Structure formats: structure tokens, C-alpha cells
Amino acid sequence: MTTIYDATHSHIERSAIIKSPDKLEHPVSIGHRVEVHVDVDVGSFSFINTDTIVYRNTSIGRYCSFARGCEIAVANHPTEMLSSHSFQYSGWMFPKLEEYNFKRQSKFLALPKTTIGSDVWVGAQSIIKGGVTIGNGAIIAANSVVTEDVPDYAIVGGSPAKLIRYRFDHLTVLFLLQTAWWDLPFSVIKTLPFDDIQACVARLREIRKSMPEADETG
């Protein structure tokens, strides 16, 4: 019943840089000059547009959409240490300088885990700070700077990003999260009445009751 997709089903531009290709859950679509750094998981059917950068230690769910020029999981810098410079906790910038390669005692973490749920849309030129969690179904308005966690199905915008509204009412959000439609086989998802959210929810609940073990995209 479940179809296992491979790299032949994905669209990845030649100018894209993928540091951990084994962490892509195909199919994915990755545009020109996109950078996906090491230790980045990208869920199936996610789309990353031109010039977007996803830094390390990031998890991206399924059916996510990233517009042009976004920066995801941007590194933190210390504000209460001697300096805001990375020399205090990392030696990667100047590997040819022997003196720079000293044992560092600082436990400062520049790139904490960044988690982006499924069905997340990130608008153009947006920045998401490292260590942030973006909930399922959330929307980040263009040119936003996200410095705090974003709830499921919230629409946020601004610098720093603030809550604008939720995509749906509370009960609809709960039902959508319960059904987790992004985990269903694509052959099932494509039959849903997309334009009618209440009809979608009703159908998804029926589907989940009939196939409770369905948890793979296929």
C-alpha cells in the first residue's frame, strides 16, 4: 500500500548544496543556490526556494514551503560573555592558526536544535533563530524575524515576529493535529476536498478511523 520514494522523484537544482543528502525524505524540491547544511532533516514534499539557507541541527517536517532568501536556524551569539565572537566556544573559523586551536571551556551552544513542523510556510527573506520550534501548520509572514517558538497553525509576522491570528478556530486546529494528515499516504491526501476545511477534517477523521496504522507518506 505504501510507496517508497527515492531521489529520482525529487527536483534538486545543480547549484544547490546539500551537505547531508541521506537526511532528505524524498520527494523534495530544492531550488537554485539553496544551502542545506549538515544534520538537517527535510520531510517529504517540502519545497525550499532559491537562495534559502538551512543551517545545521534542524528538523523540517513534511509539506513545508520556504520562499526565496530565507535563513533558517541562524546561529546564536553570546551577549553576556567577554565577547559576542565565536572564538570563545568554537575554533572552526581559523583552522590554519595553531594558537586558535585551544581547548575551550565554554558550554555556550551556538546552534541548538531547531524544529519546524509539517505544513509550515515561511515567507520570503524571513529569518528563524536557532533553537526555535515552529508548530505544525504555522505561517511566517515575509521579512519576519522569528526569535521565539510559534504555536501550531499560528500566523506570525514582524521583527521580532508576533502573533497575527490563527489559521482556523481552536477546535478545527485540534482536529487537524489529531489527524496529522501529512503522515497519510499521498494517494489518500490527493482525494481530499481541499477548498472546504470542515469537509477535509470530517473526511480525515473517517480515514484515520479506517486506517489507524497509516503513518507513512506514499
mmCIF file of N, CA and C in Angstrom, residues 110-210:
data_model
loop_
_atom_site.group_PDB
_atom_site.id
_atom_site.type_symbol
_atom_site.label_atom_id
_atom_site.label_comp_id
_atom_site.label_asym_id
_atom_site.label_seq_id
_atom_site.Cartn_x
_atom_site.Cartn_y
_atom_site.Cartn_z
ATOM 1 N N ALA A 110 25.902 27.533 20.108
ATOM 2 C CA ALA A 110 25.544 28.484 19.054
ATOM 3 C C ALA A 110 24.397 27.990 18.188
ATOM 4 N N LEU A 111 24.313 26.675 18.012
ATOM 5 C CA LEU A 111 23.297 26.111 17.124
ATOM 6 C C LEU A 111 22.474 25.043 17.845
ATOM 7 N N PRO A 112 21.597 25.461 18.755
ATOM 8 C CA PRO A 112 20.713 24.492 19.401
ATOM 9 C C PRO A 112 19.707 23.932 18.394
ATOM 10 N N LYS A 113 19.048 22.857 18.762
ATOM 11 C CA LYS A 113 18.110 22.185 17.864
ATOM 12 C C LYS A 113 16.976 23.116 17.433
ATOM 13 N N THR A 114 16.754 23.199 16.132
ATOM 14 C CA THR A 114 15.643 23.970 15.562
ATOM 15 C C THR A 114 14.660 22.992 14.942
ATOM 16 N N THR A 115 13.390 23.117 15.309
ATOM 17 C CA THR A 115 12.374 22.172 14.844
ATOM 18 C C THR A 115 11.259 22.911 14.119
ATOM 19 N N ILE A 116 11.017 22.502 12.892
ATOM 20 C CA ILE A 116 9.932 23.077 12.089
ATOM 21 C C ILE A 116 8.966 21.953 11.759
ATOM 22 N N GLY A 117 7.719 22.115 12.149
ATOM 23 C CA GLY A 117 6.729 21.066 11.952
ATOM 24 C C GLY A 117 6.363 20.859 10.504
ATOM 25 N N SER A 118 5.284 20.154 10.268
ATOM 26 C CA SER A 118 4.798 19.910 8.915
ATOM 27 C C SER A 118 3.813 21.006 8.490
ATOM 28 N N ASP A 119 3.665 21.180 7.183
ATOM 29 C CA ASP A 119 2.734 22.162 6.612
ATOM 30 C C ASP A 119 3.049 23.575 7.101
ATOM 31 N N VAL A 120 4.327 23.916 7.153
ATOM 32 C CA VAL A 120 4.742 25.265 7.561
ATOM 33 C C VAL A 120 5.135 26.058 6.322
ATOM 34 N N TRP A 121 4.671 27.300 6.247
ATOM 35 C CA TRP A 121 5.016 28.193 5.133
ATOM 36 C C TRP A 121 5.838 29.343 5.706
ATOM 37 N N VAL A 122 7.044 29.513 5.168
ATOM 38 C CA VAL A 122 7.937 30.588 5.598
ATOM 39 C C VAL A 122 8.086 31.585 4.461
ATOM 40 N N GLY A 123 7.645 32.819 4.681
ATOM 41 C CA GLY A 123 7.662 33.845 3.644
ATOM 42 C C GLY A 123 9.059 34.327 3.288
ATOM 43 N N ALA A 124 9.176 34.987 2.160
ATOM 44 C CA ALA A 124 10.459 35.437 1.610
ATOM 45 C C ALA A 124 11.240 36.312 2.583
ATOM 46 N N GLN A 125 12.564 36.110 2.577
ATOM 47 C CA GLN A 125 13.515 36.928 3.341
ATOM 48 C C GLN A 125 13.332 36.820 4.852
ATOM 49 N N SER A 126 12.660 35.792 5.302
ATOM 50 C CA SER A 126 12.463 35.621 6.744
ATOM 51 C C SER A 126 13.681 34.962 7.388
ATOM 52 N N ILE A 127 13.854 35.244 8.675
ATOM 53 C CA ILE A 127 14.949 34.677 9.455
ATOM 54 C C ILE A 127 14.360 33.973 10.665
ATOM 55 N N ILE A 128 14.797 32.723 10.880
ATOM 56 C CA ILE A 128 14.362 31.962 12.048
ATOM 57 C C ILE A 128 15.589 31.677 12.910
ATOM 58 N N LYS A 129 15.554 32.123 14.130
ATOM 59 C CA LYS A 129 16.669 31.961 15.052
ATOM 60 C C LYS A 129 16.860 30.504 15.447
ATOM 61 N N GLY A 130 18.110 30.082 15.601
ATOM 62 C CA GLY A 130 18.407 28.740 16.044
ATOM 63 C C GLY A 130 17.799 28.448 17.402
ATOM 64 N N GLY A 131 17.285 27.220 17.580
ATOM 65 C CA GLY A 131 16.686 26.814 18.840
ATOM 66 C C GLY A 131 15.190 27.015 18.926
ATOM 67 N N VAL A 132 14.604 27.620 17.896
ATOM 68 C CA VAL A 132 13.164 27.898 17.875
ATOM 69 C C VAL A 132 12.398 26.663 17.392
ATOM 70 N N THR A 133 11.185 26.500 17.889
ATOM 71 C CA THR A 133 10.271 25.458 17.410
ATOM 72 C C THR A 133 9.089 26.115 16.719
ATOM 73 N N ILE A 134 8.852 25.721 15.469
ATOM 74 C CA ILE A 134 7.716 26.229 14.693
ATOM 75 C C ILE A 134 6.681 25.115 14.626
ATOM 76 N N GLY A 135 5.479 25.375 15.083
ATOM 77 C CA GLY A 135 4.445 24.350 15.137
ATOM 78 C C GLY A 135 3.909 23.956 13.779
ATOM 79 N N ASN A 136 3.216 22.820 13.731
ATOM 80 C CA ASN A 136 2.577 22.352 12.500
ATOM 81 C C ASN A 136 1.582 23.391 11.986
ATOM 82 N N GLY A 137 1.545 23.561 10.672
ATOM 83 C CA GLY A 137 0.551 24.426 10.059
ATOM 84 C C GLY A 137 0.795 25.914 10.214
ATOM 85 N N ALA A 138 1.917 26.298 10.789
ATOM 86 C CA ALA A 138 2.182 27.719 11.026
ATOM 87 C C ALA A 138 2.571 28.442 9.734
ATOM 88 N N ILE A 139 2.373 29.762 9.731
ATOM 89 C CA ILE A 139 2.766 30.616 8.609
ATOM 90 C C ILE A 139 3.611 31.764 9.150
ATOM 91 N N ILE A 140 4.778 31.967 8.517
ATOM 92 C CA ILE A 140 5.670 33.066 8.876
ATOM 93 C C ILE A 140 5.589 34.097 7.753
ATOM 94 N N ALA A 141 5.119 35.298 8.059
ATOM 95 C CA ALA A 141 4.977 36.336 7.040
ATOM 96 C C ALA A 141 6.346 36.742 6.489
ATOM 97 N N ALA A 142 6.359 37.229 5.250
ATOM 98 C CA ALA A 142 7.603 37.659 4.607
ATOM 99 C C ALA A 142 8.328 38.709 5.436
ATOM 100 N N ASN A 143 9.661 38.665 5.396
ATOM 101 C CA ASN A 143 10.528 39.635 6.075
ATOM 102 C C ASN A 143 10.400 39.611 7.592
ATOM 103 N N SER A 144 10.029 38.468 8.133
ATOM 104 C CA SER A 144 9.902 38.338 9.579
ATOM 105 C C SER A 144 11.208 37.851 10.207
ATOM 106 N N VAL A 145 11.381 38.158 11.484
ATOM 107 C CA VAL A 145 12.496 37.631 12.271
ATOM 108 C C VAL A 145 11.887 36.882 13.446
ATOM 109 N N VAL A 146 12.003 35.558 13.416
ATOM 110 C CA VAL A 146 11.373 34.716 14.428
ATOM 111 C C VAL A 146 12.386 34.395 15.513
ATOM 112 N N THR A 147 12.128 34.875 16.711
ATOM 113 C CA THR A 147 13.055 34.691 17.829
ATOM 114 C C THR A 147 12.470 33.812 18.929
ATOM 115 N N GLU A 148 11.178 33.476 18.833
ATOM 116 C CA GLU A 148 10.519 32.661 19.849
ATOM 117 C C GLU A 148 9.690 31.572 19.174
ATOM 118 N N ASP A 149 9.308 30.562 19.949
ATOM 119 C CA ASP A 149 8.502 29.465 19.421
ATOM 120 C C ASP A 149 7.187 29.981 18.843
ATOM 121 N N VAL A 150 6.710 29.287 17.798
ATOM 122 C CA VAL A 150 5.459 29.655 17.144
ATOM 123 C C VAL A 150 4.469 28.504 17.323
ATOM 124 N N PRO A 151 3.265 28.762 17.834
ATOM 125 C CA PRO A 151 2.287 27.692 18.065
ATOM 126 C C PRO A 151 1.776 27.077 16.764
ATOM 127 N N ASP A 152 1.178 25.889 16.883
ATOM 128 C CA ASP A 152 0.547 25.228 15.740
ATOM 129 C C ASP A 152 -0.485 26.146 15.092
ATOM 130 N N TYR A 153 -0.457 26.209 13.778
ATOM 131 C CA TYR A 153 -1.434 26.933 12.954
ATOM 132 C C TYR A 153 -1.510 28.433 13.245
ATOM 133 N N ALA A 154 -0.470 28.974 13.860
ATOM 134 C CA ALA A 154 -0.416 30.423 14.081
ATOM 135 C C ALA A 154 0.155 31.121 12.852
ATOM 136 N N ILE A 155 -0.305 32.334 12.604
ATOM 137 C CA ILE A 155 0.278 33.211 11.583
ATOM 138 C C ILE A 155 1.003 34.322 12.333
ATOM 139 N N VAL A 156 2.314 34.444 12.099
ATOM 140 C CA VAL A 156 3.104 35.457 12.794
ATOM 141 C C VAL A 156 3.834 36.323 11.775
ATOM 142 N N GLY A 157 4.214 37.513 12.193
ATOM 143 C CA GLY A 157 4.948 38.403 11.301
ATOM 144 C C GLY A 157 5.595 39.534 12.062
ATOM 145 N N GLY A 158 6.589 40.153 11.435
ATOM 146 C CA GLY A 158 7.253 41.305 12.026
ATOM 147 C C GLY A 158 8.647 40.984 12.510
ATOM 148 N N SER A 159 9.303 42.001 13.085
ATOM 149 C CA SER A 159 10.658 41.855 13.618
ATOM 150 C C SER A 159 10.736 42.547 14.976
ATOM 151 N N PRO A 160 10.678 41.771 16.074
ATOM 152 C CA PRO A 160 10.530 40.310 16.105
ATOM 153 C C PRO A 160 9.100 39.889 15.767
ATOM 154 N N ALA A 161 8.939 38.650 15.306
ATOM 155 C CA ALA A 161 7.634 38.172 14.862
ATOM 156 C C ALA A 161 6.658 38.067 16.033
ATOM 157 N N LYS A 162 5.431 38.550 15.794
ATOM 158 C CA LYS A 162 4.356 38.488 16.783
ATOM 159 C C LYS A 162 3.138 37.791 16.176
ATOM 160 N N LEU A 163 2.295 37.277 17.046
ATOM 161 C CA LEU A 163 1.086 36.590 16.592
ATOM 162 C C LEU A 163 0.145 37.567 15.891
ATOM 163 N N ILE A 164 -0.296 37.196 14.690
ATOM 164 C CA ILE A 164 -1.281 37.980 13.951
ATOM 165 C C ILE A 164 -2.668 37.366 14.160
ATOM 166 N N ARG A 165 -2.770 36.091 13.906
ATOM 167 C CA ARG A 165 -4.010 35.347 14.138
ATOM 168 C C ARG A 165 -3.718 33.865 13.922
ATOM 169 N N TYR A 166 -4.725 33.041 14.118
ATOM 170 C CA TYR A 166 -4.618 31.615 13.820
ATOM 171 C C TYR A 166 -5.334 31.316 12.511
ATOM 172 N N ARG A 167 -4.853 30.306 11.815
ATOM 173 C CA ARG A 167 -5.445 29.967 10.522
ATOM 174 C C ARG A 167 -6.887 29.501 10.654
ATOM 175 N N PHE A 168 -7.171 28.752 11.709
ATOM 176 C CA PHE A 168 -8.505 28.182 11.910
ATOM 177 C C PHE A 168 -8.911 28.335 13.372
ATOM 178 N N ASP A 169 -10.175 28.045 13.659
ATOM 179 C CA ASP A 169 -10.646 28.080 15.039
ATOM 180 C C ASP A 169 -9.997 26.944 15.842
ATOM 181 N N HIS A 170 -10.078 27.065 17.158
ATOM 182 C CA HIS A 170 -9.360 26.155 18.056
ATOM 183 C C HIS A 170 -9.740 24.690 17.827
ATOM 184 N N LEU A 171 -11.030 24.408 17.672
ATOM 185 C CA LEU A 171 -11.492 23.035 17.506
ATOM 186 C C LEU A 171 -10.982 22.441 16.197
ATOM 187 N N THR A 172 -11.009 23.235 15.122
ATOM 188 C CA THR A 172 -10.501 22.751 13.826
ATOM 189 C C THR A 172 -9.011 22.446 13.923
ATOM 190 N N VAL A 173 -8.265 23.309 14.604
ATOM 191 C CA VAL A 173 -6.830 23.061 14.786
ATOM 192 C C VAL A 173 -6.597 21.750 15.521
ATOM 193 N N LEU A 174 -7.364 21.510 16.590
ATOM 194 C CA LEU A 174 -7.213 20.263 17.342
ATOM 195 C C LEU A 174 -7.492 19.048 16.468
ATOM 196 N N PHE A 175 -8.542 19.121 15.672
ATOM 197 C CA PHE A 175 -8.874 18.001 14.791
ATOM 198 C C PHE A 175 -7.776 17.758 13.757
ATOM 199 N N LEU A 176 -7.234 18.840 13.190
ATOM 200 C CA LEU A 176 -6.170 18.698 12.190
ATOM 201 C C LEU A 176 -4.921 18.072 12.804
ATOM 202 N N LEU A 177 -4.590 18.486 14.011
ATOM 203 C CA LEU A 177 -3.432 17.914 14.681
ATOM 204 C C LEU A 177 -3.659 16.442 15.011
ATOM 205 N N GLN A 178 -4.882 16.096 15.383
ATOM 206 C CA GLN A 178 -5.193 14.698 15.692
ATOM 207 C C GLN A 178 -5.079 13.811 14.447
ATOM 208 N N THR A 179 -5.519 14.327 13.331
ATOM 209 C CA THR A 179 -5.481 13.511 12.104
ATOM 210 C C THR A 179 -4.092 13.462 11.487
ATOM 211 N N ALA A 180 -3.264 14.507 11.739
ATOM 212 C CA ALA A 180 -1.894 14.556 11.194
ATOM 213 C C ALA A 180 -1.893 14.108 9.729
ATOM 214 N N TRP A 181 -2.614 14.840 8.896
ATOM 215 C CA TRP A 181 -2.815 14.429 7.509
ATOM 216 C C TRP A 181 -1.515 14.238 6.753
ATOM 217 N N TRP A 182 -0.460 14.959 7.142
ATOM 218 C CA TRP A 182 0.826 14.887 6.446
ATOM 219 C C TRP A 182 1.499 13.518 6.568
ATOM 220 N N ASP A 183 1.016 12.688 7.502
ATOM 221 C CA ASP A 183 1.573 11.347 7.661
ATOM 222 C C ASP A 183 0.829 10.293 6.847
ATOM 223 N N LEU A 184 -0.265 10.689 6.228
ATOM 224 C CA LEU A 184 -1.042 9.745 5.423
ATOM 225 C C LEU A 184 -0.401 9.538 4.052
ATOM 226 N N PRO A 185 -0.696 8.418 3.410
ATOM 227 C CA PRO A 185 -0.197 8.209 2.050
ATOM 228 C C PRO A 185 -0.681 9.312 1.118
ATOM 229 N N PHE A 186 0.164 9.739 0.196
ATOM 230 C CA PHE A 186 -0.213 10.809 -0.724
ATOM 231 C C PHE A 186 -1.409 10.403 -1.587
ATOM 232 N N SER A 187 -1.516 9.117 -1.867
ATOM 233 C CA SER A 187 -2.644 8.631 -2.665
ATOM 234 C C SER A 187 -3.974 8.905 -1.973
ATOM 235 N N VAL A 188 -3.947 9.006 -0.646
ATOM 236 C CA VAL A 188 -5.148 9.343 0.124
ATOM 237 C C VAL A 188 -5.311 10.859 0.216
ATOM 238 N N ILE A 189 -4.221 11.553 0.492
ATOM 239 C CA ILE A 189 -4.271 13.013 0.651
ATOM 240 C C ILE A 189 -4.827 13.695 -0.598
ATOM 241 N N LYS A 190 -4.438 13.213 -1.766
ATOM 242 C CA LYS A 190 -4.829 13.887 -3.012
ATOM 243 C C LYS A 190 -6.327 13.799 -3.288
ATOM 244 N N THR A 191 -7.049 12.964 -2.549
ATOM 245 C CA THR A 191 -8.500 12.835 -2.757
ATOM 246 C C THR A 191 -9.315 13.762 -1.853
ATOM 247 N N LEU A 192 -8.655 14.511 -0.990
ATOM 248 C CA LEU A 192 -9.368 15.350 -0.032
ATOM 249 C C LEU A 192 -10.008 16.577 -0.694
ATOM 250 N N PRO A 193 -11.108 17.087 -0.138
ATOM 251 C CA PRO A 193 -11.750 18.307 -0.655
ATOM 252 C C PRO A 193 -11.024 19.551 -0.131
ATOM 253 N N PHE A 194 -9.910 19.903 -0.747
ATOM 254 C CA PHE A 194 -9.005 20.926 -0.221
ATOM 255 C C PHE A 194 -9.676 22.259 0.097
ATOM 256 N N ASP A 195 -10.643 22.678 -0.701
ATOM 257 C CA ASP A 195 -11.237 24.010 -0.560
ATOM 258 C C ASP A 195 -12.206 24.137 0.614
ATOM 259 N N ASP A 196 -12.596 23.037 1.199
ATOM 260 C CA ASP A 196 -13.570 23.051 2.295
ATOM 261 C C ASP A 196 -12.915 22.436 3.524
ATOM 262 N N ILE A 197 -12.393 23.275 4.438
ATOM 263 C CA ILE A 197 -11.612 22.757 5.565
ATOM 264 C C ILE A 197 -12.443 21.859 6.471
ATOM 265 N N GLN A 198 -13.707 22.192 6.674
ATOM 266 C CA GLN A 198 -14.541 21.352 7.543
ATOM 267 C C GLN A 198 -14.808 19.991 6.904
ATOM 268 N N ALA A 199 -15.028 19.989 5.608
ATOM 269 C CA ALA A 199 -15.210 18.713 4.904
ATOM 270 C C ALA A 199 -13.913 17.905 4.930
ATOM 271 N N CYS A 200 -12.787 18.601 4.834
ATOM 272 C CA CYS A 200 -11.481 17.940 4.923
ATOM 273 C C CYS A 200 -11.320 17.259 6.277
ATOM 274 N N VAL A 201 -11.632 17.997 7.329
ATOM 275 C CA VAL A 201 -11.490 17.449 8.678
ATOM 276 C C VAL A 201 -12.373 16.221 8.855
ATOM 277 N N ALA A 202 -13.626 16.320 8.402
ATOM 278 C CA ALA A 202 -14.550 15.191 8.524
ATOM 279 C C ALA A 202 -14.022 13.971 7.782
ATOM 280 N N ARG A 203 -13.542 14.193 6.575
ATOM 281 C CA ARG A 203 -13.016 13.081 5.778
ATOM 282 C C ARG A 203 -11.759 12.494 6.426
ATOM 283 N N LEU A 204 -10.891 13.365 6.930
ATOM 284 C CA LEU A 204 -9.665 12.888 7.572
ATOM 285 C C LEU A 204 -9.966 12.043 8.802
ATOM 286 N N ARG A 205 -10.967 12.424 9.554
ATOM 287 C CA ARG A 205 -11.321 11.648 10.742
ATOM 288 C C ARG A 205 -11.856 10.280 10.351
ATOM 289 N N GLU A 206 -12.613 10.226 9.254
ATOM 290 C CA GLU A 206 -13.097 8.935 8.751
ATOM 291 C C GLU A 206 -11.924 8.060 8.306
ATOM 292 N N ILE A 207 -10.980 8.693 7.592
ATOM 293 C CA ILE A 207 -9.817 7.954 7.094
ATOM 294 C C ILE A 207 -8.996 7.391 8.249
ATOM 295 N N ARG A 208 -8.769 8.211 9.265
ATOM 296 C CA ARG A 208 -7.974 7.771 10.407
ATOM 297 C C ARG A 208 -8.637 6.605 11.140
ATOM 298 N N LYS A 209 -9.951 6.621 11.219
ATOM 299 C CA LYS A 209 -10.667 5.525 11.878
ATOM 300 C C LYS A 209 -10.543 4.225 11.092
ATOM 301 N N SER A 210 -10.494 4.346 9.771
ATOM 302 C CA SER A 210 -10.439 3.155 8.919
ATOM 303 C C SER A 210 -9.031 2.617 8.726
#
